[in-house]
Amino acid sequence: AEILAAIKSGGEVAAKAVGERLDSFSGDIIVGPEEIENAAQIVPDQLKEDLKFAYDRVREFAEKQRESIKEFETELSPGLWAGQKLIPIETAGCYVPGGRYAHVASAIMSISTAKVAGVENIIACSAPNKGHGGIHPAILYTMDMCGADHILALGGVQGIAAMAYGLFTGHKANILVGPGNRFVSEAKRLLFGQVGIDLLAGPTEILIIADATADPEVVAHDLVGQAEHGPDSPAWLVTKSRKLAEDTMALMQGLIDAMPEVQRNAADAAWRDYGEVVLCDTDEEVVQVSDNYGPEHLELQVENLNWYVDRLKNYGSLFVGEEATVAFGDKCSGTNHILPTKRASHYTGGLSVHKFIKVVTTQRSTREANREVAAVTARISRLEGMEGHARTGDVRLSKYFPDETFILSP
């Protein structure tokens, strides 16, 4: 809150000062074409191909989402039309984490989706890395590839504030999207209302529903794969098979110990403090437990896949069968990885094209339709005690039908 207040009052100077203090970076905040070109020279060709692979699938999926919603107008009664218009948000602020990991995939998820939605101004920001003298080259290259209009070398709360207050670009973000650490998430929460946000993202979550046919090695790897995100990332296994549960648990510590140090420490703490294995008696109980948890990522490694797909209701993204895993969705398979956590799946899905589009309504009426609509409006308004509302109906009836008498009170 103090940082947001300081940047709101101190503007660009304050934002840059906070960046220097927290990230030890004193370079230009606005990333220019030359720096982007330099980053492109550094990124290996194979990585460029991989990023293009991911980008193409995320973009195509977003395009299909865009096609799924339509503008329309319908005649509800003779002479009374109501419609729906789709208006892209003008400016989006896309935050791309650049701290512990270089989250190039997050740049693809937010920026390309906003682009497909038709957002006019896309501002992207990421923390400058001391070792790279600015934003990580792969993140910078990806931001540019996806179509960011402005790129800022600012991370954390200062980056969120700069986008929300329109610093350095002259465009205030109407919506802030993208994952980040607890400080980024708190900054978004404090700014919500002044701007829109995608969702309040907590530590990443995985829940795997597996049965006796599942491979415990695959299940264990998938649990560890998400636990490496951080020491407070929950990893849950729900099953009817005691053997599968015990076999999976027996593998976990060995897989964790085999990870590199940073990832090992994170996964070890996450599994120790937030790992759970839930043993259920029936498929129905498995569904009940899973829906109560409402996990961000939900994997199905069971024989009766369709039965579960038809019944599960609360999750951010569903991965059906052993062949689909969370990491595929996180990186390149096409669906968005910015998803609800902490049971938010009970009321929302993840980031999509729809988050960047305002669905607004329109209406129009003939004078003849006023005969019915204006009279009903007047009667309901008077019942509610809203005389001013009622008289907007009265005046039209007296103007359009001066020779007629209407019942205007309930």
CSV table of C-alpha atoms in Angstrom, one decimal:
chain,number,residue,atom,x,y,z
A,1,ALA,CA,0.0,0.0,0.0
A,2,GLU,CA,2.9,2.4,0.8
A,3,ILE,CA,4.6,1.7,-2.5
A,4,LEU,CA,1.3,2.2,-4.5
A,5,ALA,CA,0.7,5.5,-2.6
A,6,ALA,CA,4.2,6.7,-3.2
A,7,ILE,CA,4.1,5.9,-6.9
A,8,LYS,CA,0.6,7.4,-7.3
A,9,SER,CA,1.8,10.7,-5.9
A,10,GLY,CA,5.4,10.6,-7.2
A,11,GLY,CA,4.8,9.3,-10.6
A,12,GLU,CA,7.5,8.0,-12.9
A,13,VAL,CA,10.3,9.3,-10.7
A,14,ALA,CA,9.0,7.3,-7.7
A,15,ALA,CA,8.4,4.2,-9.8
A,16,LYS,CA,11.9,4.2,-11.1
A,17,ALA,CA,13.3,4.8,-7.6
A,18,VAL,CA,11.4,1.8,-6.2
A,19,GLY,CA,12.7,-0.3,-9.1
A,20,GLU,CA,16.3,0.8,-8.4
A,21,ARG,CA,15.9,0.0,-4.7
A,22,LEU,CA,14.3,-3.4,-5.1
A,23,ASP,CA,15.8,-4.7,-8.4
A,24,SER,CA,19.1,-2.8,-8.4
A,25,PHE,CA,18.3,-1.6,-11.9
A,26,SER,CA,18.9,1.9,-13.0
A,27,GLY,CA,18.6,1.6,-16.8
A,28,ASP,CA,15.8,2.8,-19.1
A,29,ILE,CA,12.3,1.7,-18.0
A,30,ILE,CA,10.9,1.9,-21.5
A,31,VAL,CA,12.3,-0.9,-23.6
A,32,GLY,CA,13.2,0.3,-27.1
A,33,PRO,CA,13.5,-1.4,-30.5
A,34,GLU,CA,17.3,-1.7,-30.2
A,35,GLU,CA,17.1,-3.6,-26.9
A,36,ILE,CA,14.4,-5.9,-28.4
A,37,GLU,CA,16.5,-6.6,-31.4
A,38,ASN,CA,19.5,-7.4,-29.2
A,39,ALA,CA,17.4,-9.9,-27.2
A,40,ALA,CA,16.3,-11.6,-30.4
A,41,GLN,CA,20.0,-12.1,-31.4
A,42,ILE,CA,20.6,-13.8,-28.0
A,43,VAL,CA,17.7,-16.2,-28.1
A,44,PRO,CA,18.6,-19.5,-29.7
A,45,ASP,CA,16.8,-20.6,-32.9
A,46,GLN,CA,15.4,-23.8,-31.2
A,47,LEU,CA,13.9,-21.7,-28.4
A,48,LYS,CA,12.4,-19.3,-31.0
A,49,GLU,CA,10.8,-22.3,-32.7
A,50,ASP,CA,9.5,-23.6,-29.4
A,51,LEU,CA,8.0,-20.3,-28.5
A,52,LYS,CA,6.3,-20.0,-31.9
A,53,PHE,CA,4.9,-23.5,-31.3
A,54,ALA,CA,3.4,-22.4,-28.0
A,55,TYR,CA,2.3,-19.0,-29.4
A,56,ASP,CA,0.5,-20.6,-32.4
A,57,ARG,CA,-1.6,-22.9,-30.2
A,58,VAL,CA,-2.5,-20.3,-27.5
A,59,ARG,CA,-3.4,-17.8,-30.2
A,60,GLU,CA,-5.5,-20.3,-32.1
A,61,PHE,CA,-7.4,-21.4,-29.0
A,62,ALA,CA,-8.0,-17.8,-28.1
A,63,GLU,CA,-9.4,-17.2,-31.6
A,64,LYS,CA,-11.8,-20.1,-31.2
A,65,GLN,CA,-12.9,-18.6,-27.8
A,66,ARG,CA,-13.5,-15.2,-29.6
A,67,GLU,CA,-15.6,-17.0,-32.2
A,68,SER,CA,-17.7,-18.6,-29.6
A,69,ILE,CA,-19.3,-15.3,-28.5
A,70,LYS,CA,-21.4,-13.3,-30.9
A,71,GLU,CA,-23.1,-9.9,-31.2
A,72,PHE,CA,-26.8,-10.3,-31.7
A,73,GLU,CA,-30.1,-8.4,-31.6
A,74,THR,CA,-33.5,-10.1,-31.0
A,75,GLU,CA,-37.1,-8.9,-31.0
A,76,LEU,CA,-38.4,-9.7,-27.6
A,77,SER,CA,-41.9,-8.5,-28.3
A,78,PRO,CA,-43.4,-6.6,-31.3
A,79,GLY,CA,-41.3,-3.5,-31.8
A,80,LEU,CA,-39.0,-4.1,-28.8
A,81,TRP,CA,-35.4,-5.1,-29.7
A,82,ALA,CA,-32.6,-6.0,-27.3
A,83,GLY,CA,-29.0,-6.8,-28.3
A,84,GLN,CA,-25.5,-7.6,-27.3
A,85,LYS,CA,-22.3,-5.8,-28.4
A,86,LEU,CA,-18.7,-6.9,-27.8
A,87,ILE,CA,-16.3,-4.1,-27.1
A,88,PRO,CA,-12.6,-4.9,-26.5
A,89,ILE,CA,-11.1,-3.2,-23.5
A,90,GLU,CA,-8.9,-0.2,-24.6
A,91,THR,CA,-5.7,-0.9,-22.5
A,92,ALA,CA,-4.5,-4.0,-20.8
A,93,GLY,CA,-1.5,-4.3,-18.5
A,94,CYS,CA,0.2,-7.7,-18.7
A,95,TYR,CA,2.5,-8.7,-15.9
A,96,VAL,CA,5.1,-11.3,-16.7
A,97,PRO,CA,7.0,-12.8,-13.8
A,98,GLY,CA,10.8,-12.7,-14.2
A,99,GLY,CA,12.2,-13.5,-10.7
A,100,ARG,CA,13.0,-17.0,-9.8
A,101,TYR,CA,12.0,-18.3,-13.2
A,102,ALA,CA,11.9,-16.8,-16.7
A,103,HIS,CA,8.2,-17.2,-17.3
A,104,VAL,CA,8.1,-16.8,-21.1
A,105,ALA,CA,4.9,-18.9,-21.2
A,106,SER,CA,3.1,-16.3,-19.1
A,107,ALA,CA,3.9,-13.6,-21.7
A,108,ILE,CA,2.2,-15.8,-24.4
A,109,MET,CA,-0.8,-16.5,-22.2
A,110,SER,CA,-1.6,-12.9,-21.4
A,111,ILE,CA,-0.4,-10.8,-24.4
A,112,SER,CA,-1.5,-13.0,-27.3
A,113,THR,CA,-4.9,-13.5,-25.7
A,114,ALA,CA,-5.4,-9.7,-25.3
A,115,LYS,CA,-4.2,-9.2,-28.9
A,116,VAL,CA,-6.8,-11.7,-30.2
A,117,ALA,CA,-9.5,-10.0,-28.2
A,118,GLY,CA,-8.7,-6.7,-30.0
A,119,VAL,CA,-7.2,-4.7,-27.1
A,120,GLU,CA,-5.9,-1.4,-28.5
A,121,ASN,CA,-3.0,-0.9,-26.2
A,122,ILE,CA,-1.1,-3.8,-24.6
A,123,ILE,CA,1.4,-2.8,-21.9
A,124,ALA,CA,3.7,-5.6,-20.7
A,125,CYS,CA,6.1,-5.4,-17.8
A,126,SER,CA,8.6,-7.7,-16.2
A,127,ALA,CA,11.3,-7.4,-13.6
A,128,PRO,CA,14.8,-6.4,-14.9
A,129,ASN,CA,17.4,-9.0,-14.2
A,130,LYS,CA,20.7,-7.8,-12.9
A,131,GLY,CA,22.6,-10.5,-14.8
A,132,HIS,CA,21.0,-9.6,-18.1
A,133,GLY,CA,21.1,-5.8,-17.6
A,134,GLY,CA,17.3,-5.7,-18.1
A,135,ILE,CA,14.4,-8.0,-18.8
A,136,HIS,CA,15.4,-11.6,-19.5
A,137,PRO,CA,16.1,-11.8,-23.3
A,138,ALA,CA,13.7,-14.7,-23.8
A,139,ILE,CA,10.9,-12.9,-22.0
A,140,LEU,CA,11.6,-9.7,-24.0
A,141,TYR,CA,11.6,-11.6,-27.3
A,142,THR,CA,8.4,-13.3,-26.4
A,143,MET,CA,6.6,-10.1,-25.4
A,144,ASP,CA,7.5,-8.6,-28.7
A,145,MET,CA,6.6,-11.7,-30.7
A,146,CYS,CA,3.1,-11.7,-29.1
A,147,GLY,CA,2.4,-8.1,-30.0
A,148,ALA,CA,3.0,-6.0,-26.9
A,149,ASP,CA,2.7,-2.3,-27.8
A,150,HIS,CA,4.8,-1.1,-24.8
A,151,ILE,CA,7.3,-3.0,-22.7
A,152,LEU,CA,8.4,-1.7,-19.3
A,153,ALA,CA,11.5,-3.0,-17.3
A,154,LEU,CA,9.7,-2.9,-14.0
A,155,GLY,CA,8.7,-5.8,-11.8
A,156,GLY,CA,6.7,-6.2,-8.6
A,157,VAL,CA,4.4,-3.7,-7.1
A,158,GLN,CA,6.1,-0.9,-9.0
A,159,GLY,CA,5.3,-2.5,-12.4
A,160,ILE,CA,1.7,-3.1,-11.5
A,161,ALA,CA,1.4,0.6,-10.3
A,162,ALA,CA,3.1,1.9,-13.5
A,163,MET,CA,0.5,0.2,-15.7
A,164,ALA,CA,-2.4,1.1,-13.5
A,165,TYR,CA,-1.5,4.8,-13.3
A,166,GLY,CA,-0.5,5.1,-17.0
A,167,LEU,CA,3.2,5.9,-16.3
A,168,PHE,CA,5.8,5.9,-19.0
A,169,THR,CA,3.2,5.1,-21.7
A,170,GLY,CA,0.4,7.6,-21.3
A,171,HIS,CA,-2.1,4.8,-21.2
A,172,LYS,CA,-3.8,3.7,-18.0
A,173,ALA,CA,-4.5,0.0,-17.9
A,174,ASN,CA,-8.3,-0.8,-17.7
A,175,ILE,CA,-7.4,-4.4,-16.6
A,176,LEU,CA,-4.3,-5.9,-15.0
A,177,VAL,CA,-3.6,-9.6,-15.8
A,178,GLY,CA,-0.9,-12.1,-15.3
A,179,PRO,CA,0.5,-14.2,-12.4
A,180,GLY,CA,3.0,-12.9,-9.9
A,181,ASN,CA,4.3,-13.3,-6.3
A,182,ARG,CA,2.3,-12.4,-3.2
A,183,PHE,CA,3.2,-8.7,-3.5
A,184,VAL,CA,2.0,-8.5,-7.1
A,185,SER,CA,-1.2,-10.3,-6.1
A,186,GLU,CA,-1.8,-7.9,-3.2
A,187,ALA,CA,-1.1,-4.8,-5.4
A,188,LYS,CA,-3.8,-6.1,-7.9
A,189,ARG,CA,-6.2,-6.7,-5.0
A,190,LEU,CA,-5.7,-3.1,-3.7
A,191,LEU,CA,-6.2,-1.6,-7.1
A,192,PHE,CA,-9.2,-3.7,-8.0
A,193,GLY,CA,-12.2,-1.4,-8.5
A,194,GLN,CA,-10.0,1.4,-9.9
A,195,VAL,CA,-9.0,-1.2,-12.6
A,196,GLY,CA,-10.2,-4.6,-13.5
A,197,ILE,CA,-8.1,-7.7,-12.8
A,198,ASP,CA,-8.1,-11.2,-14.1
A,199,LEU,CA,-8.2,-12.9,-10.8
A,200,LEU,CA,-6.4,-13.1,-7.4
A,201,ALA,CA,-3.8,-15.8,-8.0
A,202,GLY,CA,-2.4,-17.6,-5.0
A,203,PRO,CA,0.1,-20.4,-4.9
A,204,THR,CA,-0.3,-22.9,-7.8
A,205,GLU,CA,-2.3,-26.0,-7.1
A,206,ILE,CA,-2.6,-29.5,-8.6
A,207,LEU,CA,-5.1,-32.3,-7.7
A,208,ILE,CA,-4.8,-35.7,-9.4
A,209,ILE,CA,-7.7,-38.1,-9.4
A,210,ALA,CA,-6.1,-41.6,-10.0
A,211,ASP,CA,-7.3,-45.1,-9.8
A,212,ALA,CA,-5.7,-48.6,-9.6
A,213,THR,CA,-4.9,-48.4,-13.3
A,214,ALA,CA,-2.8,-45.3,-12.9
A,215,ASP,CA,1.0,-45.4,-13.1
A,216,PRO,CA,2.4,-44.2,-9.7
A,217,GLU,CA,5.6,-43.0,-11.2
A,218,VAL,CA,3.7,-40.7,-13.6
A,219,VAL,CA,1.4,-39.5,-10.8
A,220,ALA,CA,4.4,-38.7,-8.5
A,221,HIS,CA,6.2,-36.9,-11.3
A,222,ASP,CA,3.2,-34.7,-12.0
A,223,LEU,CA,2.8,-33.9,-8.3
A,224,VAL,CA,6.5,-32.9,-8.0
A,225,GLY,CA,6.3,-31.0,-11.2
A,226,GLN,CA,3.8,-28.5,-9.7
A,227,ALA,CA,5.3,-28.5,-6.1
A,228,GLU,CA,8.5,-27.0,-7.5
A,229,HIS,CA,6.6,-23.7,-8.0
A,230,GLY,CA,7.1,-22.8,-4.4
A,231,PRO,CA,7.1,-23.9,-0.8
A,232,ASP,CA,3.4,-23.2,-0.4
A,233,SER,CA,2.1,-24.9,-3.6
A,234,PRO,CA,-0.4,-27.6,-2.7
A,235,ALA,CA,-0.2,-31.0,-4.3
A,236,TRP,CA,-3.1,-33.3,-3.8
A,237,LEU,CA,-3.9,-36.9,-4.8
A,238,VAL,CA,-7.4,-38.3,-4.5
A,239,THR,CA,-7.9,-42.0,-5.1
A,240,LYS,CA,-9.9,-45.1,-4.2
A,241,SER,CA,-6.8,-47.3,-4.4
A,242,ARG,CA,-4.7,-47.6,-1.2
A,243,LYS,CA,-2.0,-49.3,-3.2
A,244,LEU,CA,-1.7,-46.5,-5.7
A,245,ALA,CA,-1.6,-44.0,-2.8
A,246,GLU,CA,1.1,-45.8,-1.0
A,247,ASP,CA,3.2,-46.5,-4.1
A,248,THR,CA,3.0,-42.8,-5.1
A,249,MET,CA,3.9,-41.6,-1.7
A,250,ALA,CA,6.9,-44.0,-1.6
A,251,LEU,CA,8.3,-42.4,-4.8
A,252,MET,CA,7.8,-38.7,-3.8
A,253,GLN,CA,10.9,-38.0,-1.7
A,254,GLY,CA,13.3,-39.7,-4.1
A,255,LEU,CA,11.9,-37.6,-7.0
A,256,ILE,CA,12.1,-34.4,-5.0
A,257,ASP,CA,15.7,-35.2,-3.8
A,258,ALA,CA,16.8,-35.7,-7.5
A,259,MET,CA,15.7,-32.1,-8.4
A,260,PRO,CA,18.2,-29.2,-8.7
A,261,GLU,CA,18.6,-27.3,-5.4
A,262,VAL,CA,16.2,-24.4,-5.9
A,263,GLN,CA,13.4,-26.6,-7.2
A,264,ARG,CA,14.2,-29.3,-4.6
A,265,ASN,CA,13.9,-26.9,-1.7
A,266,ALA,CA,10.6,-25.6,-3.0
A,267,ALA,CA,9.1,-29.0,-3.7
A,268,ASP,CA,10.3,-30.5,-0.5
A,269,ALA,CA,8.6,-27.8,1.6
A,270,ALA,CA,5.5,-27.9,-0.5
A,271,TRP,CA,5.0,-31.6,-0.2
A,272,ARG,CA,5.9,-31.6,3.5
A,273,ASP,CA,3.6,-28.8,4.5
A,274,TYR,CA,0.8,-28.8,1.8
A,275,GLY,CA,0.9,-32.3,0.2
A,276,GLU,CA,-2.2,-34.4,0.8
A,277,VAL,CA,-3.4,-37.9,-0.2
A,278,VAL,CA,-7.1,-38.5,0.2
A,279,LEU,CA,-8.4,-42.1,0.2
A,280,CYS,CA,-12.1,-42.4,-0.8
A,281,ASP,CA,-14.6,-45.3,-0.9
A,282,THR,CA,-16.5,-44.4,-4.0
A,283,ASP,CA,-16.2,-42.5,-7.3
A,284,GLU,CA,-18.9,-40.2,-6.1
A,285,GLU,CA,-16.9,-39.3,-3.0
A,286,VAL,CA,-13.8,-38.6,-5.1
A,287,VAL,CA,-15.9,-36.1,-7.1
A,288,GLN,CA,-17.2,-34.5,-3.9
A,289,VAL,CA,-13.7,-34.1,-2.5
A,290,SER,CA,-12.3,-32.7,-5.7
A,291,ASP,CA,-15.2,-30.3,-6.2
A,292,ASN,CA,-14.8,-29.1,-2.7
A,293,TYR,CA,-11.1,-28.3,-3.2
A,294,GLY,CA,-11.8,-26.7,-6.5
A,295,PRO,CA,-8.2,-27.1,-7.7
A,296,GLU,CA,-6.5,-24.8,-10.2
A,297,HIS,CA,-5.2,-27.8,-12.2
A,298,LEU,CA,-7.1,-31.1,-12.2
A,299,GLU,CA,-5.7,-34.3,-13.7
A,300,LEU,CA,-7.7,-37.4,-14.4
A,301,GLN,CA,-5.7,-40.6,-14.6
A,302,VAL,CA,-8.5,-43.1,-14.3
A,303,GLU,CA,-10.1,-45.8,-16.4
A,304,ASN,CA,-13.6,-44.3,-16.6
A,305,LEU,CA,-12.6,-40.8,-17.8
A,306,ASN,CA,-15.9,-39.8,-19.4
A,307,TRP,CA,-17.8,-40.5,-16.1
A,308,TYR,CA,-15.6,-38.1,-14.3
A,309,VAL,CA,-15.6,-35.4,-17.0
A,310,ASP,CA,-19.4,-35.4,-17.0
A,311,ARG,CA,-19.6,-34.9,-13.2
A,312,LEU,CA,-16.7,-32.7,-12.1
A,313,LYS,CA,-17.7,-29.0,-11.8
A,314,ASN,CA,-15.0,-27.0,-9.9
A,315,TYR,CA,-11.6,-26.6,-11.4
A,316,GLY,CA,-9.5,-24.1,-13.4
A,317,SER,CA,-8.4,-26.4,-16.1
A,318,LEU,CA,-9.0,-30.2,-16.7
A,319,PHE,CA,-6.4,-32.6,-18.0
A,320,VAL,CA,-8.1,-35.7,-19.3
A,321,GLY,CA,-6.0,-38.9,-19.3
A,322,GLU,CA,-2.4,-39.8,-18.5
A,323,GLU,CA,-1.4,-38.3,-21.9
A,324,ALA,CA,-2.4,-34.8,-20.8
A,325,THR,CA,-0.5,-33.2,-18.0
A,326,VAL,CA,-0.5,-29.8,-16.3
A,327,ALA,CA,2.9,-28.8,-17.7
A,328,PHE,CA,1.6,-29.1,-21.3
A,329,GLY,CA,-1.1,-26.5,-20.5
A,330,ASP,CA,1.4,-24.4,-18.5
A,331,LYS,CA,3.7,-24.1,-21.5
A,332,CYS,CA,2.4,-24.8,-24.9
A,333,SER,CA,-0.7,-26.9,-25.6
A,334,GLY,CA,-3.1,-24.0,-26.1
A,335,THR,CA,-5.3,-23.5,-23.1
A,336,ASN,CA,-4.5,-20.6,-20.8
A,337,HIS,CA,-2.4,-21.2,-17.7
A,338,ILE,CA,-3.6,-18.1,-15.7
A,339,LEU,CA,-6.1,-19.9,-13.6
A,340,PRO,CA,-8.2,-19.6,-10.4
A,341,THR,CA,-6.7,-20.8,-7.1
A,342,LYS,CA,-7.8,-21.0,-3.5
A,343,ARG,CA,-11.3,-22.3,-4.4
A,344,ALA,CA,-12.0,-19.4,-6.8
A,345,SER,CA,-13.0,-22.0,-9.4
A,346,HIS,CA,-16.3,-22.2,-7.5
A,347,TYR,CA,-17.2,-18.9,-9.2
A,348,THR,CA,-14.8,-18.2,-12.1
A,349,GLY,CA,-12.7,-19.8,-14.8
A,350,GLY,CA,-9.2,-18.6,-15.8
A,351,LEU,CA,-8.0,-15.9,-18.2
A,352,SER,CA,-9.6,-16.0,-21.6
A,353,VAL,CA,-10.4,-13.7,-24.5
A,354,HIS,CA,-13.7,-13.0,-22.7
A,355,LYS,CA,-11.8,-11.2,-19.9
A,356,PHE,CA,-10.6,-8.6,-22.4
A,357,ILE,CA,-14.0,-8.0,-23.9
A,358,LYS,CA,-16.9,-6.1,-22.5
A,359,VAL,CA,-20.3,-7.7,-23.2
A,360,VAL,CA,-22.6,-4.8,-23.3
A,361,THR,CA,-26.3,-4.6,-24.1
A,362,THR,CA,-28.3,-2.4,-26.4
A,363,GLN,CA,-32.0,-1.8,-26.8
A,364,ARG,CA,-34.4,0.1,-29.2
A,365,SER,CA,-38.1,0.4,-29.4
A,366,THR,CA,-40.8,1.5,-31.8
A,367,ARG,CA,-43.4,4.0,-30.6
A,368,GLU,CA,-46.1,1.3,-30.8
A,369,ALA,CA,-44.1,-0.9,-28.4
A,370,ASN,CA,-44.2,1.9,-25.8
A,371,ARG,CA,-47.9,1.3,-25.4
A,372,GLU,CA,-47.0,-1.9,-23.4
A,373,VAL,CA,-43.5,-1.3,-22.1
A,374,ALA,CA,-44.0,2.3,-20.8
A,375,ALA,CA,-47.2,1.3,-19.0
A,376,VAL,CA,-45.6,-1.7,-17.3
A,377,THR,CA,-42.6,0.4,-16.4
A,378,ALA,CA,-44.8,3.0,-14.8
A,379,ARG,CA,-46.7,0.5,-12.7
A,380,ILE,CA,-43.6,-1.4,-11.5
A,381,SER,CA,-41.8,1.9,-10.7
A,382,ARG,CA,-44.7,3.2,-8.6
A,383,LEU,CA,-44.9,-0.1,-6.8
A,384,GLU,CA,-41.2,0.4,-5.9
A,385,GLY,CA,-41.8,4.0,-4.9
A,386,MET,CA,-39.7,5.5,-7.8
A,387,GLU,CA,-42.0,8.2,-9.1
A,388,GLY,CA,-39.3,9.7,-11.4
A,389,HIS,CA,-38.9,6.4,-13.2
A,390,ALA,CA,-42.7,6.1,-13.6
A,391,ARG,CA,-43.0,9.5,-15.2
A,392,THR,CA,-40.5,8.7,-17.9
A,393,GLY,CA,-43.0,6.1,-19.0
A,394,ASP,CA,-46.0,8.5,-18.5
A,395,VAL,CA,-44.5,11.3,-20.7
A,396,ARG,CA,-44.0,8.9,-23.6
A,397,LEU,CA,-47.5,7.5,-23.4
A,398,SER,CA,-49.0,11.0,-23.3
A,399,LYS,CA,-46.9,12.1,-26.3
A,400,TYR,CA,-47.3,9.0,-28.5
A,401,PHE,CA,-50.9,8.1,-27.5
A,402,PRO,CA,-52.6,11.4,-26.5
A,403,ASP,CA,-56.1,10.1,-27.0
A,404,GLU,CA,-55.7,6.9,-24.9
A,405,THR,CA,-56.1,6.2,-21.2
A,406,PHE,CA,-53.6,3.8,-19.5
A,407,ILE,CA,-53.5,2.2,-16.0
A,408,LEU,CA,-50.3,3.7,-14.6
A,409,SER,CA,-50.5,2.6,-11.0
A,410,PRO,CA,-50.2,-1.0,-9.7
